[in-house]
């Protein structure tokens, strides 16, 4: 059986790795348009191994994230990849947030996670500079270098016989009843099964293959700062606010990375390109597609106030610092230096609803991963198991 995997981010590489493990006789080819693995969402995220706190019990996100957190740590231990299980604090900084915090605690318990409520004093035993009225401590949250995970997955897949093709962009797909021909910039690939893990371009790839996606990818840029080296002592691990359950974005938070740096963010604003990592990166085709999509306008009508708040914070370092100071009052604008941004591929329905679970569509010999933002990196090894178990033999 011949398989072609489109996309060399962590999900695509995990699928390839799982295929060559489970089906050693398979012929697996991975195509990636960039010159390296994990170049986009995987290589620009916050590096958190999520526990699965936020997700509806029984959802794919909840089940695959919990399992993925454990399997990611085990993979990193086995292959000597830098990581650390730090735990994290989710804190209510105002009494009005306590009902949401308590609801989040109940959801965490329902998901079978090692969580406990902590008082203000107990929270400060973990994070001496934190401000809160009450919090939740999540013991199984960690941090990792996901780019290093990608490199190792690609190496293992190649060693097991997979063909790994970088600098190879997909320009067309001809899907027949018995085989799929993927046209690329480095030649055609004929396969029996297609797995689309193209992330920011997943809906476009699906349409190339004759599939009409039930949602459209809309890119949201996540903007980060870092704390200056002499201010890193203000954060020992991970500090998160209580999220608004209406949105998939968790609010700006503080994360001590595996290299000791402290990332602050992300803010979330609409990007003007699918790979729009800066305000100046604008692609007319991407802008035109977004502007013509009814779902985005429906979303804007529902959440205009939230969107305006994010844009204002994007344009003001002072406002960004004020959001962080709600968590750690000692943080000031002078403590922040710009860090690389990321872009989240968020699927939105025509009705303007944010798809809040992983969206994986299978049709014949094709599987399309059409919504896999956070916690997809954490869950990647389990997403791969989920997909490969459903592929033709």
GROMACS .gro file of C-alpha atoms in nm, residues 14 29 63 73 87 89 122 127 139 145 163 171 207 213 252 284 287 292 297 326 371 392:
model
   22
   14UNK     CA    1   0.368   1.170   1.350
   29UNK     CA    2   0.606   0.957   0.118
   63UNK     CA    3  -0.921   1.222   2.494
   73UNK     CA    4   0.670   1.286   2.755
   87UNK     CA    5   0.288   2.183   3.622
   89UNK     CA    6  -0.121   2.752   3.757
  122UNK     CA    7  -0.060   2.797   4.801
  127UNK     CA    8   0.485   3.121   4.183
  139UNK     CA    9   0.049   1.879   3.775
  145UNK     CA   10   1.103   2.181   2.209
  163UNK     CA   11   1.062   0.904   0.153
  171UNK     CA   12   0.019   2.217  -0.699
  207UNK     CA   13  -1.055   2.123  -0.228
  213UNK     CA   14  -1.457   2.118   0.365
  252UNK     CA   15  -0.207   3.605   2.730
  284UNK     CA   16  -0.393   3.967  -0.161
  287UNK     CA   17  -0.712   3.868   0.218
  292UNK     CA   18  -1.538   3.696   0.088
  297UNK     CA   19  -1.837   3.830   0.906
  326UNK     CA   20  -0.296   4.106   3.612
  371UNK     CA   21  -0.880   2.167   1.226
  392UNK     CA   22  -0.714   0.126   0.443
   0.00000   0.00000   0.00000
